Amino acid sequence: MAIATEQTIHARYDREFGGSKKMFERARKSITGGITHDGRNIKPFPPYIAQADGAYKWDVNGHKLIDYAIGHGSLILGHNDPEITAAMQEQAARGTHFSAGHEGEILWAEKVIELVPSADDVRFTASGTEATLLAMRVARGYTEKSTILKFEGHFHGWQDYALKGEKPPFESTTVPGIPNETLGTVSVIPSNDPAMLEERLVQGDVAAVILEPSGASWSTIQLKDDFLKQVRDITAKHGVLLIFDEVITGFRWAPGGAQQRFGVTPDLTTLAKIIAGGMPGGAVAGRRDVMQMIAFRDDAGWNGARRVQQAGTFNANPVAAAAGYTALSKCADPSVQSYCDDLAKKIRVGLNQVITSLGVPAFAWGESSVFHVALGKPASNLVADDLHTPEGVSVEFLKGSGGDKLGMAFEIGMLIEGVHVFHSGGLLSTRHTDADVETTVAAAETVLAALTAEGAFK
Ligand code: PMP
């Protein structure tokens, strides 16, 4: 059932998703660039969604889409989990903001501590970006050092200390809008090179090392098997704090996140997405002595000079707390993660089978409950297994793979076939089924065949 060649993917998208096209044209008049998140940039226009349920959502033209963006990864229990919805409704009826402490935030924090190995204490934020900002400030305050060391391609939100070295060219020393003085306090090195890490830490100015324990962009650029343990050993040896950014991996890689799955405990952990059950929210969790930097303490000086400030109108918002507590209570059952892991593996294996049988230059990979597809490289004789990227593929290529021309054409083709992939990949939920996976692999076969027919791989 290949798409007839005269009906190119873009022409069909333009015709069949006309409602989204209209909305995008309207949005561009009031919303800068028409989109509200850089990650939702799809050319020629993004889909507009009218409603969602379980593993699905429906666009404004009524197409049913299997959703692998699934709340940017936050909805591991799918859209509209009945228990989360009930908890939110019950809380909303009792008030949405108390400008004060409430039991919901304590229950929520207790649940995080129960699940996440590194969490002695928790402090809530309103997003993952705020969580990494706070973790870096706490680390700098605690160590009285200023440099944050990060790895090429790792994404830690959009705050000023997080963006250097996130996109290729990684060695670029400027980021528009961010002062060079600020960028000068961030050091970026490639991952998987313990000797280079140690050489950098010896210089003595580094407060903390931050990383995505999955490797950059939820396992797009993977970490070598023992790298996490080596980073833990080297940071401990040099008195440098280690921050795991578990905004994606938290409660997904395992009930206790990647740190539980890999048995490596950081000093601080940043969390968002799943932690708030589909509502805005995030947190920093970690070692009590380090987290105490935020507390009002007698030893912080009469004017609090030795403490780190944190505020935020929507921190631990009661509705987010109710959603988050309910989500985490459900995610404590490891069958949540193993179910999603199994489905993601079936997708990765299925995609690689389709790629091999069609002979297209592409490969699928990923770990835990995520999958990625890269199109255009390597030559079709280089076949990956479903867990690892093939040897010899550059980190620059991997990082750019979802957002390039081919990646976007694939994304649009998949939308036509009823599947919403996220940057040529996706994240699974407990509401996805084997049947969804089969539909997805068949859709990819159709789209890759159509792209081949259009000469996209030439
Ligand atoms: N860290 C990581 C690893 C992320 O994936 C993200 C968001 N995708 C963030 C931080 C930023 O989180 P937020 O979008 O909630 O600000």
Coordinates of C-alpha atoms and ligand atoms in Angstrom, one line a residue:
M1 CA 0.0 0.0 0.0
A2 CA 2.7 2.4 -1.0
I3 CA 1.6 6.0 -1.5
A4 CA 1.2 6.7 -5.3
T5 CA 4.2 8.7 -6.4
E6 CA 2.3 11.6 -7.8
Q7 CA 0.9 12.1 -4.4
T8 CA 4.0 13.3 -2.6
I9 CA 4.0 13.2 1.1
H10 CA 4.0 17.0 1.4
A11 CA 1.1 17.4 -1.1
R12 CA -1.0 14.9 0.8
Y13 CA -0.2 16.5 4.1
D14 CA -1.1 19.9 2.8
R15 CA -4.5 18.5 1.6
E16 CA -5.4 16.1 4.4
F17 CA -4.3 18.3 7.3
G18 CA -5.9 21.5 6.0
G19 CA -7.4 22.3 9.3
S20 CA -3.9 22.4 10.9
K21 CA -2.6 24.5 8.1
K22 CA -5.3 27.1 8.6
M23 CA -4.7 27.1 12.4
F24 CA -1.0 27.6 11.9
E25 CA -1.6 30.5 9.5
R26 CA -3.8 32.1 12.2
A27 CA -1.4 31.3 15.0
R28 CA 1.5 33.1 13.2
K29 CA -0.4 36.3 13.5
S30 CA -0.5 36.2 17.3
I31 CA 2.2 33.7 18.4
T32 CA 5.7 34.4 17.5
G33 CA 6.7 31.9 14.8
G34 CA 3.3 30.3 15.2
I35 CA 4.6 27.7 17.8
T36 CA 5.0 27.7 21.5
H37 CA 8.0 25.3 21.9
D38 CA 11.0 25.0 19.5
G39 CA 10.6 21.2 19.6
R40 CA 7.2 21.5 18.0
N41 CA 8.6 23.1 14.9
I42 CA 7.5 21.0 11.9
K43 CA 7.7 22.2 8.3
P44 CA 5.6 23.2 6.5
F45 CA 3.2 23.4 9.5
P46 CA 2.7 21.4 12.7
P47 CA -0.5 19.4 13.5
Y48 CA -3.1 21.0 15.7
I49 CA -4.7 18.6 18.1
A50 CA -8.3 18.8 19.3
Q51 CA -8.4 16.0 21.9
A52 CA -6.5 13.1 23.3
D53 CA -7.2 9.8 25.2
G54 CA -5.0 6.9 26.2
A55 CA -2.4 6.4 23.5
Y56 CA -4.2 8.5 20.9
K57 CA -5.0 12.0 19.9
W58 CA -7.2 13.5 17.2
D59 CA -6.2 16.4 15.1
V60 CA -8.6 19.2 14.1
N61 CA -9.5 17.3 10.9
G62 CA -10.5 14.3 13.0
H63 CA -7.5 12.0 12.1
K64 CA -6.8 9.6 14.9
L65 CA -3.0 9.6 15.7
I66 CA -1.0 7.1 17.8
D67 CA 0.9 9.5 20.0
Y68 CA 4.5 8.8 20.7
A69 CA 5.2 12.4 21.9
I70 CA 2.9 11.5 24.7
G71 CA 3.1 14.8 26.6
H72 CA 6.8 15.3 25.6
G73 CA 7.4 12.1 27.5
S74 CA 5.5 13.1 30.7
L75 CA 2.4 10.8 30.1
I76 CA 3.9 7.3 30.7
L77 CA 0.4 6.4 31.9
G78 CA -1.2 7.8 28.7
H79 CA -3.6 10.7 28.2
N80 CA -6.4 11.1 30.8
D81 CA -5.4 8.4 33.2
P82 CA -8.7 8.0 35.1
E83 CA -7.1 8.1 38.6
I84 CA -5.0 11.1 37.8
T85 CA -8.0 12.9 36.3
A86 CA -10.1 12.1 39.4
A87 CA -7.3 13.3 41.7
M88 CA -7.0 16.6 39.8
Q89 CA -10.7 17.2 39.7
E90 CA -11.0 16.5 43.4
Q91 CA -8.2 18.9 44.1
A92 CA -9.4 21.6 41.7
A93 CA -12.7 21.6 43.5
R94 CA -10.9 22.3 46.8
G95 CA -8.7 25.0 45.5
T96 CA -5.9 25.4 42.9
H97 CA -3.5 27.6 44.9
F98 CA -3.2 28.1 48.6
S99 CA -0.2 30.5 48.7
A100 CA 0.9 28.2 51.6
G101 CA 2.0 24.7 52.4
H102 CA -0.4 21.8 51.9
E103 CA -0.4 18.1 52.6
G104 CA -0.4 17.2 48.9
E105 CA 3.1 18.6 48.5
I106 CA 4.4 16.5 51.5
L107 CA 2.8 13.3 50.1
W108 CA 4.4 14.1 46.7
A109 CA 7.8 14.7 48.2
E110 CA 7.6 11.5 50.3
K111 CA 6.8 9.5 47.2
V112 CA 9.8 11.0 45.3
I113 CA 12.0 10.0 48.3
E114 CA 10.6 6.5 48.4
L115 CA 11.3 6.0 44.7
V116 CA 14.5 7.9 43.8
P117 CA 17.7 6.5 45.4
S118 CA 19.6 9.8 45.6
A119 CA 16.6 11.7 47.1
D120 CA 17.0 12.6 50.8
D121 CA 15.2 15.9 50.3
V122 CA 13.1 17.4 47.6
R123 CA 12.4 20.9 46.4
F124 CA 9.7 21.5 43.8
T125 CA 9.9 23.8 40.7
A126 CA 7.4 24.5 37.9
S127 CA 9.5 22.9 35.1
G128 CA 12.5 20.9 34.2
T129 CA 14.3 24.0 33.1
E130 CA 13.8 25.5 36.5
A131 CA 15.0 22.3 38.1
T132 CA 18.3 22.3 36.3
L133 CA 18.7 26.1 37.0
L134 CA 18.2 25.4 40.7
A135 CA 20.4 22.3 40.9
M136 CA 23.3 24.3 39.3
R137 CA 22.8 27.2 41.7
V138 CA 22.7 24.8 44.7
A139 CA 25.9 23.1 43.5
R140 CA 27.6 26.4 43.0
G141 CA 26.5 27.7 46.4
Y142 CA 27.5 24.5 48.1
T143 CA 31.0 24.1 46.6
E144 CA 31.6 27.9 46.2
K145 CA 32.9 27.2 42.7
S146 CA 31.4 28.5 39.5
T147 CA 31.9 26.2 36.6
I148 CA 29.3 23.7 35.5
L149 CA 30.6 20.9 33.3
K150 CA 28.3 19.4 30.8
F151 CA 28.6 17.0 27.8
E152 CA 28.1 17.6 24.1
G153 CA 24.5 17.3 23.0
H154 CA 23.0 16.8 26.4
F155 CA 19.8 18.9 26.9
H156 CA 19.1 20.4 30.3
G157 CA 16.3 22.8 29.4
W158 CA 16.5 26.3 27.9
Q159 CA 18.0 28.4 30.7
D160 CA 21.2 30.3 30.2
Y161 CA 23.6 27.8 31.7
A162 CA 22.1 24.8 29.8
L163 CA 22.4 25.6 26.1
K164 CA 26.1 25.8 25.5
G165 CA 27.2 22.7 23.5
E166 CA 23.7 21.4 23.2
K167 CA 23.4 21.6 19.4
P168 CA 26.1 21.0 16.8
P169 CA 28.6 22.6 16.3
F170 CA 29.2 21.6 19.9
E171 CA 32.5 23.6 20.1
S172 CA 30.7 26.9 19.3
T173 CA 31.3 29.4 22.1
T174 CA 28.4 31.7 21.4
V175 CA 24.7 31.3 21.9
P176 CA 22.5 34.2 20.7
G177 CA 20.9 36.0 23.7
I178 CA 23.2 34.5 26.3
P179 CA 26.1 36.7 27.5
N180 CA 29.6 35.4 26.9
E181 CA 30.3 36.0 30.6
T182 CA 27.6 33.5 31.4
L183 CA 28.7 31.0 28.8
G184 CA 32.2 31.3 30.2
T185 CA 31.1 29.6 33.4
V186 CA 30.0 26.5 31.5
S187 CA 32.5 23.9 30.2
V188 CA 31.5 21.4 27.5
I189 CA 33.4 18.2 26.7
P190 CA 32.5 15.0 24.7
S191 CA 30.9 12.2 26.6
N192 CA 32.6 8.7 26.9
D193 CA 36.1 10.1 27.6
P194 CA 36.9 9.6 31.3
A195 CA 40.5 10.8 30.8
M196 CA 39.3 14.1 29.4
L197 CA 36.8 14.5 32.2
E198 CA 39.5 13.9 34.8
E199 CA 41.9 16.3 33.1
R200 CA 39.2 19.0 33.2
L201 CA 38.2 18.4 36.9
V202 CA 41.9 18.6 38.0
Q203 CA 41.7 22.4 37.2
G204 CA 39.7 22.7 40.4
D205 CA 37.0 25.3 39.3
V206 CA 34.1 22.9 38.6
A207 CA 31.2 22.9 41.0
A208 CA 29.2 20.1 39.3
V209 CA 29.0 17.8 36.4
I210 CA 25.5 17.5 34.9
L211 CA 24.4 14.8 32.4
E212 CA 21.5 12.9 31.0
P213 CA 22.1 9.4 32.3
S214 CA 20.5 8.0 29.2
G215 CA 23.0 9.8 27.0
A216 CA 22.1 13.0 25.2
S217 CA 18.4 13.5 24.2
W218 CA 17.0 10.3 25.8
S219 CA 19.7 8.0 24.4
T220 CA 20.2 9.6 21.1
I221 CA 24.0 9.8 21.8
Q222 CA 24.6 6.9 24.0
L223 CA 26.9 6.5 26.9
K224 CA 29.4 3.6 26.9
D225 CA 28.5 0.9 29.3
D226 CA 30.8 2.0 32.2
F227 CA 30.9 5.7 31.6
L228 CA 28.3 6.6 34.3
K229 CA 30.2 4.7 37.0
Q230 CA 33.5 6.3 35.8
V231 CA 31.9 9.8 36.0
R232 CA 30.7 9.0 39.5
D233 CA 34.1 7.8 40.7
I234 CA 36.0 10.7 39.1
T235 CA 33.6 13.4 40.4
A236 CA 33.8 11.9 43.9
K237 CA 37.6 11.8 43.8
H238 CA 37.8 15.5 42.9
G239 CA 35.0 16.7 45.3
V240 CA 32.8 17.7 42.4
L241 CA 29.0 17.2 42.7
L242 CA 27.3 15.0 40.2
I243 CA 23.8 16.0 38.9
F244 CA 21.7 13.5 37.0
D245 CA 19.2 15.2 34.8
E246 CA 16.4 12.7 35.0
V247 CA 13.7 14.9 33.5
I248 CA 13.0 12.2 30.9
T249 CA 14.4 9.1 32.5
G250 CA 12.9 9.7 36.0
F251 CA 10.2 7.1 36.7
R252 CA 10.6 5.8 33.1
W253 CA 14.0 4.0 33.1
A254 CA 12.8 2.4 36.3
P255 CA 10.5 3.4 39.2
G256 CA 13.6 5.1 40.6
G257 CA 14.9 6.4 37.2
A258 CA 18.1 5.7 35.4
Q259 CA 20.0 5.9 38.7
Q260 CA 18.2 2.9 39.9
R261 CA 18.4 1.0 36.6
F262 CA 22.1 1.5 36.3
G263 CA 23.0 1.4 40.0
V264 CA 24.8 4.8 40.1
T265 CA 23.7 7.4 42.6
P266 CA 24.3 11.1 41.9
D267 CA 24.4 13.9 44.5
L268 CA 21.6 15.8 42.9
T269 CA 18.8 14.8 40.6
T270 CA 16.6 17.0 38.4
L271 CA 13.1 15.8 37.7
A272 CA 10.1 17.0 35.7
K273 CA 7.6 15.5 33.2
I274 CA 6.3 12.2 34.8
I275 CA 6.8 13.6 38.3
A276 CA 3.9 15.9 37.8
G277 CA 1.6 13.5 36.1
G278 CA 1.0 15.6 33.0
M279 CA 0.8 18.9 34.8
P280 CA 3.5 21.6 34.9
G281 CA 6.0 20.7 37.6
G282 CA 9.6 19.7 38.4
A283 CA 11.9 19.1 41.3
V284 CA 15.4 18.9 42.5
A285 CA 16.1 16.0 44.8
G286 CA 19.4 14.9 46.4
R287 CA 21.8 14.7 49.3
R288 CA 20.5 16.3 52.4
D289 CA 23.7 18.3 53.2
V290 CA 23.7 19.7 49.7
M291 CA 20.0 20.4 49.5
Q292 CA 20.2 22.2 52.9
M293 CA 21.8 25.1 51.0
I294 CA 18.2 26.1 50.1
A295 CA 16.9 25.9 53.7
F296 CA 16.6 28.9 56.0
R297 CA 19.2 27.9 58.6
D298 CA 20.7 29.4 61.6
D299 CA 24.2 29.0 60.2
A300 CA 23.4 30.8 56.9
G301 CA 24.3 34.2 58.4
W302 CA 22.0 36.9 59.7
N303 CA 21.0 38.0 56.1
G304 CA 21.0 34.5 54.7
A305 CA 24.2 35.2 52.8
R306 CA 25.2 31.5 52.9
R307 CA 22.0 30.2 51.4
V308 CA 20.6 29.7 47.9
Q309 CA 17.3 31.4 47.2
Q310 CA 14.4 29.7 45.5
A311 CA 10.9 31.0 44.9
G312 CA 8.2 30.3 42.3
T313 CA 4.5 31.0 42.3
F314 CA 3.5 27.6 41.0
N315 CA 6.0 25.4 42.9
A316 CA 4.2 22.4 44.2
N317 CA 0.9 23.7 42.9
P318 CA -1.9 21.6 44.6
V319 CA -3.4 20.3 41.3
A320 CA 0.1 19.3 40.0
A321 CA 0.9 17.7 43.3
A322 CA -2.3 15.7 43.2
A323 CA -1.6 14.6 39.6
G324 CA 2.1 13.9 40.4
Y325 CA 1.4 11.9 43.6
T326 CA -1.1 9.8 41.8
A327 CA 1.2 9.2 38.8
L328 CA 4.2 8.3 41.0
S329 CA 2.1 5.9 43.1
K330 CA 1.2 4.1 39.9
C331 CA 4.8 4.3 38.5
A332 CA 6.1 2.6 41.7
D333 CA 5.0 -0.7 40.1
P334 CA 7.9 -1.8 37.9
S335 CA 5.5 -3.5 35.5
V336 CA 4.7 0.0 34.2
Q337 CA 8.2 0.5 33.0
S338 CA 8.8 -3.1 31.8
Y339 CA 5.5 -3.0 29.8
C340 CA 6.6 0.2 28.0
D341 CA 10.2 -1.2 27.6
D342 CA 8.9 -4.3 25.8
L343 CA 6.8 -2.3 23.4
A344 CA 9.6 0.1 22.6
K345 CA 11.9 -2.9 21.9
K346 CA 9.3 -4.3 19.5
I347 CA 9.1 -1.0 17.7
R348 CA 12.9 -0.7 17.4
V349 CA 13.3 -4.3 16.2
G350 CA 10.3 -3.9 13.8
L351 CA 11.7 -0.7 12.4
N352 CA 15.1 -2.2 11.8
Q353 CA 13.5 -5.2 10.0
V354 CA 11.5 -2.9 7.7
I355 CA 14.6 -0.8 7.1
T356 CA 16.6 -3.9 6.2
S357 CA 14.0 -5.4 3.9
L358 CA 13.5 -2.1 2.1
G359 CA 17.3 -1.5 1.9
V360 CA 16.9 2.2 2.9
P361 CA 19.8 4.0 4.6
A362 CA 18.4 4.3 8.1
F363 CA 18.6 2.7 11.5
A364 CA 16.5 2.5 14.7
W365 CA 17.8 2.4 18.2
G366 CA 17.2 3.4 21.8
E367 CA 16.9 2.0 25.3
S368 CA 14.3 1.6 28.0
S369 CA 10.9 2.7 26.6
V370 CA 12.1 5.0 23.8
F371 CA 13.0 4.6 20.2
H372 CA 14.8 6.8 17.7
V373 CA 15.1 6.6 13.9
A374 CA 17.8 8.2 11.8
L375 CA 17.4 8.5 8.1
G376 CA 20.0 9.1 5.4
K377 CA 23.0 7.4 7.0
P378 CA 24.7 5.1 7.2
A379 CA 24.9 3.1 3.9
S380 CA 22.2 0.4 4.0
N381 CA 24.7 -2.4 4.6
L382 CA 25.4 -1.0 8.1
V383 CA 22.6 -2.5 10.2
A384 CA 22.3 -1.5 13.9
D385 CA 21.0 -3.8 16.6
D386 CA 18.0 -2.3 18.3
L387 CA 19.9 -1.0 21.3
H388 CA 23.0 0.7 19.8
T389 CA 23.8 3.1 17.1
P390 CA 26.1 1.7 14.4
E391 CA 29.9 2.3 14.7
G392 CA 31.2 5.3 12.9
V393 CA 28.1 7.5 13.0
S394 CA 29.0 11.0 14.2
V395 CA 27.4 12.4 17.3
E396 CA 26.6 15.5 15.2
F397 CA 24.6 13.4 12.8
L398 CA 22.8 11.6 15.5
K399 CA 21.9 14.8 17.4
G400 CA 20.5 16.4 14.2
S401 CA 18.7 13.4 12.8
G402 CA 15.2 14.1 14.0
G403 CA 15.0 17.7 12.9
D404 CA 16.6 17.5 9.4
K405 CA 14.8 17.6 6.1
L406 CA 14.4 13.8 5.9
G407 CA 13.4 13.5 9.5
M408 CA 10.6 16.1 9.1
A409 CA 9.4 14.4 5.9
F410 CA 9.3 11.1 7.8
E411 CA 7.4 12.8 10.6
I412 CA 4.8 14.2 8.2
G413 CA 4.5 10.9 6.3
M414 CA 3.9 9.2 9.6
L415 CA 1.2 11.7 10.5
I416 CA -0.6 10.9 7.2
E417 CA -0.4 7.2 8.3
G418 CA -1.9 8.0 11.7
V419 CA 1.2 8.1 13.9
H420 CA 2.7 11.1 15.6
V421 CA 6.4 10.5 16.1
F422 CA 8.5 13.0 18.1
H423 CA 11.7 14.1 16.4
S424 CA 11.8 10.8 14.5
G425 CA 11.4 8.8 17.6
G426 CA 9.1 8.4 20.5
L427 CA 8.2 7.4 24.0
L428 CA 5.8 4.6 25.0
S429 CA 3.0 4.6 27.6
T430 CA 1.1 1.9 29.4
R431 CA -1.9 2.7 27.1
H432 CA 0.0 1.7 23.9
T433 CA -0.7 -1.8 22.7
D434 CA 0.9 -4.5 20.5
A435 CA -1.6 -3.6 17.9
D436 CA -0.4 0.1 18.0
V437 CA 3.2 -1.1 17.5
E438 CA 2.2 -3.3 14.5
T439 CA 0.3 -0.3 13.0
T440 CA 3.4 1.9 13.6
V441 CA 5.9 -0.5 12.0
A442 CA 3.5 -0.9 9.0
A443 CA 3.2 2.9 8.8
A444 CA 6.9 3.3 8.8
E445 CA 7.2 0.7 6.0
T446 CA 4.7 2.7 3.9
V447 CA 6.4 6.0 4.6
L448 CA 10.0 4.8 3.9
A449 CA 8.8 3.2 0.6
A450 CA 7.1 6.5 -0.3
L451 CA 10.3 8.5 0.5
T452 CA 12.3 6.0 -1.6
A453 CA 9.9 6.5 -4.5
E454 CA 10.2 10.2 -4.1
G455 CA 13.9 10.0 -4.4
A456 CA 14.4 11.3 -0.9
F457 CA 17.4 9.1 -0.2
K458 CA 19.3 9.9 -3.3
Ligands
PMP1 N1 16.2 18.2 30.9 C1 15.9 17.2 30.0 C2 16.7 16.0 30.0 C3 14.8 17.4 29.2 O1 14.5 16.4 28.3 C4 14.0 18.5 29.3 C5 12.7 18.8 28.4 N2 12.6 17.9 27.4 C6 14.3 19.5 30.2 C7 15.4 19.3 31.0 C8 13.5 20.8 30.4 O2 12.3 20.5 31.0 P1 11.1 21.5 30.8 O3 10.7 21.4 29.3 O4 10.1 21.0 31.8 O5 11.6 22.8 31.1

